[in-house]
PDB file of C-alpha atoms and ligand atoms in Angstrom:
ATOM      1  CA  MET A   1      -8.812  -4.063 -11.910  1.00  0.00           C
ATOM      2  CA  PHE A   2      -6.771  -3.970  -8.738  1.00  0.00           C
ATOM      3  CA  ILE A   3      -4.583  -0.971  -7.801  1.00  0.00           C
ATOM      4  CA  ALA A   4      -2.601  -0.778  -4.554  1.00  0.00           C
ATOM      5  CA  ILE A   5      -0.957   2.316  -3.067  1.00  0.00           C
ATOM      6  CA  ASP A   6       1.686   1.677  -0.458  1.00  0.00           C
ATOM      7  CA  GLY A   7       4.587   3.346   1.316  1.00  0.00           C
ATOM      8  CA  PRO A   8       5.721   4.704   4.685  1.00  0.00           C
ATOM      9  CA  ASP A   9       3.353   6.658   6.955  1.00  0.00           C
ATOM     10  CA  GLY A  10       3.179  10.382   6.201  1.00  0.00           C
ATOM     11  CA  THR A  11       3.615  10.058   2.434  1.00  0.00           C
ATOM     12  CA  GLY A  12       0.018  10.989   1.667  1.00  0.00           C
ATOM     13  CA  LYS A  13      -1.250   7.549   0.641  1.00  0.00           C
ATOM     14  CA  THR A  14      -4.725   7.840   2.099  1.00  0.00           C
ATOM     15  CA  MET A  15      -5.448  11.295   0.692  1.00  0.00           C
ATOM     16  CA  LEU A  16      -4.039  10.285  -2.713  1.00  0.00           C
ATOM     17  CA  SER A  17      -5.967   7.001  -2.808  1.00  0.00           C
ATOM     18  CA  LYS A  18      -9.241   8.804  -2.097  1.00  0.00           C
ATOM     19  CA  LEU A  19      -8.515  11.543  -4.658  1.00  0.00           C
ATOM     20  CA  LEU A  20      -7.571   8.922  -7.232  1.00  0.00           C
ATOM     21  CA  VAL A  21     -10.902   7.153  -6.669  1.00  0.00           C
ATOM     22  CA  GLU A  22     -12.697  10.483  -7.151  1.00  0.00           C
ATOM     23  CA  ARG A  23     -10.832  11.198 -10.396  1.00  0.00           C
ATOM     24  CA  LEU A  24     -11.516   7.716 -11.769  1.00  0.00           C
ATOM     25  CA  ASN A  25     -15.195   8.025 -10.908  1.00  0.00           C
ATOM     26  CA  GLU A  26     -15.322  11.375 -12.707  1.00  0.00           C
ATOM     27  CA  LYS A  27     -14.271   9.347 -15.757  1.00  0.00           C
ATOM     28  CA  ASN A  28     -17.150   6.917 -15.019  1.00  0.00           C
ATOM     29  CA  LEU A  29     -14.737   4.130 -14.177  1.00  0.00           C
ATOM     30  CA  ASN A  30     -16.561   2.724 -11.122  1.00  0.00           C
ATOM     31  CA  ALA A  31     -13.688   2.899  -8.635  1.00  0.00           C
ATOM     32  CA  ILE A  32     -13.870   2.122  -4.929  1.00  0.00           C
ATOM     33  CA  TYR A  33     -11.550   2.854  -2.025  1.00  0.00           C
ATOM     34  CA  THR A  34     -10.498   0.238   0.488  1.00  0.00           C
ATOM     35  CA  PHE A  35      -7.659  -0.145   2.984  1.00  0.00           C
ATOM     36  CA  GLU A  36      -5.568  -2.432   5.206  1.00  0.00           C
ATOM     37  CA  PRO A  37      -5.595  -3.059   8.077  1.00  0.00           C
ATOM     38  CA  THR A  38      -9.338  -3.275   7.419  1.00  0.00           C
ATOM     39  CA  HIS A  39     -12.209  -2.324   9.682  1.00  0.00           C
ATOM     40  CA  SER A  40     -13.204  -5.948  10.254  1.00  0.00           C
ATOM     41  CA  PRO A  41     -12.859  -7.332  13.827  1.00  0.00           C
ATOM     42  CA  LEU A  42      -9.423  -8.658  12.782  1.00  0.00           C
ATOM     43  CA  GLY A  43      -8.322  -5.287  11.418  1.00  0.00           C
ATOM     44  CA  LEU A  44      -9.548  -3.454  14.500  1.00  0.00           C
ATOM     45  CA  LYS A  45      -7.661  -5.897  16.701  1.00  0.00           C
ATOM     46  CA  ILE A  46      -4.504  -5.140  14.706  1.00  0.00           C
ATOM     47  CA  ARG A  47      -4.981  -1.384  15.170  1.00  0.00           C
ATOM     48  CA  GLU A  48      -5.174  -1.945  18.942  1.00  0.00           C
ATOM     49  CA  ILE A  49      -2.114  -4.215  19.092  1.00  0.00           C
ATOM     50  CA  ILE A  50       0.170  -1.919  17.072  1.00  0.00           C
ATOM     51  CA  LYS A  51      -0.335   0.884  19.573  1.00  0.00           C
ATOM     52  CA  THR A  52       1.854  -1.201  21.876  1.00  0.00           C
ATOM     53  CA  ASN A  53       4.756  -3.526  21.185  1.00  0.00           C
ATOM     54  CA  GLY A  54       2.747  -6.653  20.353  1.00  0.00           C
ATOM     55  CA  ASN A  55       4.385 -10.022  19.769  1.00  0.00           C
ATOM     56  CA  PRO A  56       5.816  -9.722  16.202  1.00  0.00           C
ATOM     57  CA  LYS A  57       4.709 -13.243  15.211  1.00  0.00           C
ATOM     58  CA  VAL A  58       1.160 -12.613  16.416  1.00  0.00           C
ATOM     59  CA  VAL A  59       1.064  -9.229  14.647  1.00  0.00           C
ATOM     60  CA  LEU A  60       2.329 -10.781  11.400  1.00  0.00           C
ATOM     61  CA  ASP A  61      -0.223 -13.570  11.588  1.00  0.00           C
ATOM     62  CA  LEU A  62      -3.048 -11.067  12.107  1.00  0.00           C
ATOM     63  CA  PHE A  63      -1.980  -8.940   9.115  1.00  0.00           C
ATOM     64  CA  LEU A  64      -1.914 -12.039   6.890  1.00  0.00           C
ATOM     65  CA  LYS A  65      -5.322 -13.245   8.090  1.00  0.00           C
ATOM     66  CA  ASP A  66      -6.818  -9.783   7.637  1.00  0.00           C
ATOM     67  CA  ARG A  67      -5.447  -9.681   4.054  1.00  0.00           C
ATOM     68  CA  GLU A  68      -6.820 -13.121   3.238  1.00  0.00           C
ATOM     69  CA  GLU A  69     -10.270 -12.162   4.510  1.00  0.00           C
ATOM     70  CA  HIS A  70     -10.152  -8.783   2.742  1.00  0.00           C
ATOM     71  CA  LEU A  71      -9.343 -10.457  -0.578  1.00  0.00           C
ATOM     72  CA  GLU A  72     -12.006 -13.130  -0.257  1.00  0.00           C
ATOM     73  CA  THR A  73     -14.861 -11.050   1.084  1.00  0.00           C
ATOM     74  CA  PHE A  74     -14.278  -7.678  -0.557  1.00  0.00           C
ATOM     75  CA  ILE A  75     -11.526  -7.319  -3.180  1.00  0.00           C
ATOM     76  CA  ARG A  76     -12.211 -10.401  -5.340  1.00  0.00           C
ATOM     77  CA  PRO A  77     -15.998  -9.925  -5.462  1.00  0.00           C
ATOM     78  CA  ALA A  78     -15.506  -6.253  -6.416  1.00  0.00           C
ATOM     79  CA  ILE A  79     -13.011  -7.177  -9.178  1.00  0.00           C
ATOM     80  CA  ASN A  80     -15.524  -9.720 -10.494  1.00  0.00           C
ATOM     81  CA  GLU A  81     -18.158  -6.979 -10.657  1.00  0.00           C
ATOM     82  CA  GLY A  82     -15.807  -4.995 -12.922  1.00  0.00           C
ATOM     83  CA  LYS A  83     -14.904  -2.369 -10.339  1.00  0.00           C
ATOM     84  CA  ILE A  84     -11.526  -0.677  -9.968  1.00  0.00           C
ATOM     85  CA  ILE A  85     -10.296  -1.297  -6.444  1.00  0.00           C
ATOM     86  CA  VAL A  86      -7.875   1.221  -4.981  1.00  0.00           C
ATOM     87  CA  CYS A  87      -6.352  -0.376  -1.898  1.00  0.00           C
ATOM     88  CA  ASP A  88      -4.552   1.848   0.606  1.00  0.00           C
ATOM     89  CA  ARG A  89      -1.709  -0.461   1.795  1.00  0.00           C
ATOM     90  CA  TYR A  90      -1.236  -4.081   0.804  1.00  0.00           C
ATOM     91  CA  LYS A  91       1.397  -6.814   0.907  1.00  0.00           C
ATOM     92  CA  LEU A  92       4.492  -4.588   0.640  1.00  0.00           C
ATOM     93  CA  SER A  93       3.506  -3.028   3.973  1.00  0.00           C
ATOM     94  CA  THR A  94       3.891  -6.410   5.639  1.00  0.00           C
ATOM     95  CA  VAL A  95       7.276  -7.017   3.988  1.00  0.00           C
ATOM     96  CA  CYS A  96       8.591  -3.541   4.882  1.00  0.00           C
ATOM     97  CA  TYR A  97       7.117  -3.087   8.381  1.00  0.00           C
ATOM     98  CA  GLN A  98       7.196  -6.612   9.819  1.00  0.00           C
ATOM     99  CA  GLU A  99      10.810  -7.221   8.712  1.00  0.00           C
ATOM    100  CA  ASN A 100      13.134  -7.885  11.691  1.00  0.00           C
ATOM    101  CA  PRO A 101      16.044 -10.233  12.499  1.00  0.00           C
ATOM    102  CA  GLU A 102      13.592 -13.110  13.072  1.00  0.00           C
ATOM    103  CA  GLN A 103      11.346 -12.286  10.112  1.00  0.00           C
ATOM    104  CA  SER A 104      13.467 -11.771   7.005  1.00  0.00           C
ATOM    105  CA  MET A 105      12.155  -9.944   3.945  1.00  0.00           C
ATOM    106  CA  GLU A 106      12.539 -13.139   1.916  1.00  0.00           C
ATOM    107  CA  LYS A 107      10.358 -15.045   4.373  1.00  0.00           C
ATOM    108  CA  LEU A 108       7.758 -12.278   4.418  1.00  0.00           C
ATOM    109  CA  ILE A 109       7.714 -12.132   0.611  1.00  0.00           C
ATOM    110  CA  GLU A 110       7.172 -15.896   0.502  1.00  0.00           C
ATOM    111  CA  LEU A 111       4.298 -15.696   3.014  1.00  0.00           C
ATOM    112  CA  ASN A 112       2.634 -13.070   0.820  1.00  0.00           C
ATOM    113  CA  ASP A 113       3.125 -14.925  -2.461  1.00  0.00           C
ATOM    114  CA  LYS A 114      -0.275 -16.586  -2.169  1.00  0.00           C
ATOM    115  CA  PHE A 115      -1.961 -13.179  -2.392  1.00  0.00           C
ATOM    116  CA  VAL A 116      -2.652 -11.876  -5.886  1.00  0.00           C
ATOM    117  CA  ASN A 117      -0.379  -9.077  -7.147  1.00  0.00           C
ATOM    118  CA  PRO A 118      -2.189  -5.831  -7.984  1.00  0.00           C
ATOM    119  CA  ASP A 119      -2.390  -4.876 -11.682  1.00  0.00           C
ATOM    120  CA  ILE A 120      -0.727  -1.601 -10.726  1.00  0.00           C
ATOM    121  CA  TYR A 121       1.251  -1.157  -7.522  1.00  0.00           C
ATOM    122  CA  PHE A 122       2.164   2.456  -6.621  1.00  0.00           C
ATOM    123  CA  VAL A 123       4.907   2.813  -4.017  1.00  0.00           C
ATOM    124  CA  MET A 124       5.296   6.191  -2.326  1.00  0.00           C
ATOM    125  CA  TYR A 125       8.711   7.054  -0.911  1.00  0.00           C
ATOM    126  CA  PHE A 126      10.684  10.094   0.260  1.00  0.00           C
ATOM    127  CA  ASP A 127      14.264  11.327   0.007  1.00  0.00           C
ATOM    128  CA  GLU A 128      15.956  10.873   3.379  1.00  0.00           C
ATOM    129  CA  LYS A 129      16.556  14.651   3.641  1.00  0.00           C
ATOM    130  CA  ASP A 130      12.744  15.093   3.728  1.00  0.00           C
ATOM    131  CA  VAL A 131      12.183  12.912   6.807  1.00  0.00           C
ATOM    132  CA  ASP A 132      11.353  15.913   9.048  1.00  0.00           C
ATOM    133  CA  LEU A 133       8.616  16.978   6.665  1.00  0.00           C
ATOM    134  CA  VAL A 134       7.145  13.481   6.586  1.00  0.00           C
ATOM    135  CA  PHE A 135       7.304  13.227  10.363  1.00  0.00           C
ATOM    136  CA  GLU A 136       5.574  16.610  10.752  1.00  0.00           C
ATOM    137  CA  ARG A 137       2.716  15.313   8.599  1.00  0.00           C
ATOM    138  CA  ILE A 138       2.304  12.305  10.887  1.00  0.00           C
ATOM    139  CA  GLU A 139       2.335  14.464  14.023  1.00  0.00           C
ATOM    140  CA  SER A 140      -0.120  16.972  12.556  1.00  0.00           C
ATOM    141  CA  ARG A 141      -2.740  14.235  12.166  1.00  0.00           C
ATOM    142  CA  GLY A 142      -3.172  14.352  15.918  1.00  0.00           C
ATOM    143  CA  THR A 143      -4.253  10.711  15.992  1.00  0.00           C
ATOM    144  CA  ASN A 144      -3.036   8.180  18.499  1.00  0.00           C
ATOM    145  CA  PRO A 145       0.452   7.187  17.238  1.00  0.00           C
ATOM    146  CA  ASP A 146       1.350   3.522  16.792  1.00  0.00           C
ATOM    147  CA  VAL A 147       4.748   1.988  17.530  1.00  0.00           C
ATOM    148  CA  TYR A 148       5.840   2.598  13.920  1.00  0.00           C
ATOM    149  CA  ASP A 149       5.519   6.385  14.173  1.00  0.00           C
ATOM    150  CA  THR A 150       9.126   7.352  14.964  1.00  0.00           C
ATOM    151  CA  LYS A 151      11.717   8.966  12.663  1.00  0.00           C
ATOM    152  CA  VAL A 152      14.107   6.022  12.923  1.00  0.00           C
ATOM    153  CA  TRP A 153      11.339   3.618  11.976  1.00  0.00           C
ATOM    154  CA  ILE A 154      10.037   5.724   9.137  1.00  0.00           C
ATOM    155  CA  ASN A 155      13.527   5.966   7.630  1.00  0.00           C
ATOM    156  CA  LYS A 156      14.026   2.227   7.933  1.00  0.00           C
ATOM    157  CA  VAL A 157      10.637   1.463   6.424  1.00  0.00           C
ATOM    158  CA  ASN A 158      11.280   3.965   3.617  1.00  0.00           C
ATOM    159  CA  ARG A 159      14.573   2.206   2.779  1.00  0.00           C
ATOM    160  CA  ASN A 160      12.761  -1.126   2.808  1.00  0.00           C
ATOM    161  CA  PHE A 161      10.143   0.158   0.369  1.00  0.00           C
ATOM    162  CA  LYS A 162      12.844   1.461  -1.972  1.00  0.00           C
ATOM    163  CA  GLU A 163      14.463  -1.980  -1.870  1.00  0.00           C
ATOM    164  CA  MET A 164      11.252  -3.619  -3.100  1.00  0.00           C
ATOM    165  CA  SER A 165      12.206  -2.917  -6.724  1.00  0.00           C
ATOM    166  CA  SER A 166      14.725  -5.753  -6.508  1.00  0.00           C
ATOM    167  CA  HIS A 167      12.085  -8.199  -5.220  1.00  0.00           C
ATOM    168  CA  TYR A 168       8.955  -7.333  -7.224  1.00  0.00           C
ATOM    169  CA  LYS A 169       8.430  -6.510 -10.891  1.00  0.00           C
ATOM    170  CA  ASN A 170       6.203  -3.694 -12.155  1.00  0.00           C
ATOM    171  CA  LEU A 171       6.187  -1.392  -9.155  1.00  0.00           C
ATOM    172  CA  THR A 172       5.592   2.288  -9.929  1.00  0.00           C
ATOM    173  CA  PHE A 173       7.633   4.408  -7.518  1.00  0.00           C
ATOM    174  CA  ILE A 174       6.446   7.922  -6.701  1.00  0.00           C
ATOM    175  CA  ASN A 175       8.501  10.505  -4.802  1.00  0.00           C
ATOM    176  CA  THR A 176       6.286  12.263  -2.257  1.00  0.00           C
ATOM    177  CA  ASN A 177       8.244  15.470  -2.871  1.00  0.00           C
ATOM    178  CA  GLN A 178       5.799  16.663  -5.587  1.00  0.00           C
ATOM    179  CA  THR A 179       2.462  18.447  -5.666  1.00  0.00           C
ATOM    180  CA  VAL A 180      -0.706  16.408  -5.253  1.00  0.00           C
ATOM    181  CA  GLU A 181      -1.678  17.258  -8.847  1.00  0.00           C
ATOM    182  CA  GLU A 182       1.674  16.058 -10.193  1.00  0.00           C
ATOM    183  CA  ILE A 183       1.337  12.780  -8.324  1.00  0.00           C
ATOM    184  CA  LEU A 184      -2.262  12.267  -9.435  1.00  0.00           C
ATOM    185  CA  SER A 185      -1.398  12.911 -13.059  1.00  0.00           C
ATOM    186  CA  GLN A 186       1.477  10.397 -12.824  1.00  0.00           C
ATOM    187  CA  MET A 187      -0.990   7.865 -11.414  1.00  0.00           C
ATOM    188  CA  ILE A 188      -3.652   8.524 -14.061  1.00  0.00           C
ATOM    189  CA  SER A 189      -1.137   8.288 -16.892  1.00  0.00           C
ATOM    190  CA  THR A 190       0.162   4.940 -15.505  1.00  0.00           C
ATOM    191  CA  ILE A 191      -3.436   3.656 -15.426  1.00  0.00           C
ATOM    192  CA  GLU A 192      -4.113   4.874 -18.981  1.00  0.00           C
ATOM    193  CA  THR A 193      -0.956   3.135 -20.226  1.00  0.00           C
ATOM    194  CA  TYR A 194      -2.092  -0.039 -18.484  1.00  0.00           C
ATOM    195  CA  PHE A 195      -5.484   0.116 -20.260  1.00  0.00           C
ATOM    196  CA  GLN A 196      -3.828   0.786 -23.629  1.00  0.00           C
ATOM    197  CA  ASN A 197      -1.576  -2.257 -23.176  1.00  0.00           C
ATOM    198  CA  VAL A 198      -4.527  -4.459 -22.237  1.00  0.00           C
ATOM    199  CA  LYS A 199      -6.377  -3.287 -25.376  1.00  0.00           C
ATOM    200  CA  LYS A 200      -3.310  -3.908 -27.543  1.00  0.00           C
ATOM    201  CA  ARG A 201      -2.977  -7.450 -26.189  1.00  0.00           C
ATOM    202  CA  MET A 202      -6.686  -8.129 -26.891  1.00  0.00           C
ATOM    203  CA  TYR A 203      -6.272  -7.189 -30.564  1.00  0.00           C
ATOM    204  CA  GLU A 204      -3.139  -9.325 -30.849  1.00  0.00           C
ATOM    205  CA  VAL A 205      -5.035 -12.512 -29.910  1.00  0.00           C
TER     206      VAL A 205
HETATM  207  P1  TMP B   1      -2.438   3.163   8.355  1.00  0.00           P
HETATM  208  O1  TMP B   1      -1.577   4.207   8.989  1.00  0.00           O
HETATM  209  O2  TMP B   1      -2.298   3.105   6.871  1.00  0.00           O
HETATM  210  O3  TMP B   1      -3.862   3.193   8.822  1.00  0.00           O
HETATM  211  O4  TMP B   1      -1.870   1.741   8.830  1.00  0.00           O
HETATM  212  C1  TMP B   1      -1.698   1.458  10.185  1.00  0.00           C
HETATM  213  C2  TMP B   1      -0.323   0.901  10.454  1.00  0.00           C
HETATM  214  O5  TMP B   1      -0.277  -0.482  10.063  1.00  0.00           O
HETATM  215  C3  TMP B   1       0.812   1.589   9.730  1.00  0.00           C
HETATM  216  O6  TMP B   1       1.743   2.106  10.656  1.00  0.00           O
HETATM  217  C4  TMP B   1       1.483   0.495   8.948  1.00  0.00           C
HETATM  218  C5  TMP B   1       1.013  -0.776   9.607  1.00  0.00           C
HETATM  219  N1  TMP B   1       0.958  -1.963   8.731  1.00  0.00           N
HETATM  220  C6  TMP B   1       1.886  -2.973   8.909  1.00  0.00           C
HETATM  221  O7  TMP B   1       2.759  -2.861   9.761  1.00  0.00           O
HETATM  222  N2  TMP B   1       1.798  -4.093   8.139  1.00  0.00           N
HETATM  223  C7  TMP B   1       0.823  -4.273   7.185  1.00  0.00           C
HETATM  224  O8  TMP B   1       0.786  -5.311   6.509  1.00  0.00           O
HETATM  225  C8  TMP B   1      -0.142  -3.214   7.016  1.00  0.00           C
HETATM  226  C9  TMP B   1      -1.243  -3.389   6.000  1.00  0.00           C
HETATM  227  C10 TMP B   1      -0.043  -2.084   7.806  1.00  0.00           C
END
């Protein structure tokens, strides 16, 4: 099973993805955490480039190559072993972050169509009035910021993520303005419903 968790920076994706993996493993569900950009040489190159204003076409190409390699070498084999993969960022990040006048959302969606859709895709978002809170979270990390870590950018990216509902089916949107426990229980109940539906379909055959 393949679960992705996506959304703007500062919405708690990484912490939530790791906690979700822990909770699933407590239920003996054999879950593993992974992330994009990865820690492969390609992924590390991306992390360097996005600290500066890299050429958008080059950056886009690197994200797509990193995703392809991640799927082939890590995600697919793990799915085949029956694991639950929880991937921190996936294709919607490319559509929402790499969008610009030369790289339309439609084009970016098309470029990502070759990559499998997750069974469950959680999309974190925030209400625009909460942008200061989200930005504070980013600043409090104390890590080297990348070019996407500005309020204007985060608002734009957040709007892009919200718009994804008109481009993709079956996204589960989660407002970051809730407690961690509330968010986790929403995630677990979405996963349980998914399993129940799979079971129902098996008995129908
Ligand atoms: P991280 O903060 O989740 O480690 O991700 C690093 C940055 O990479 C983050 O600002 C979002 C950006 N990103 C893209 O711009 N496009 C993508 O396709 C992915 C996976 C990440």
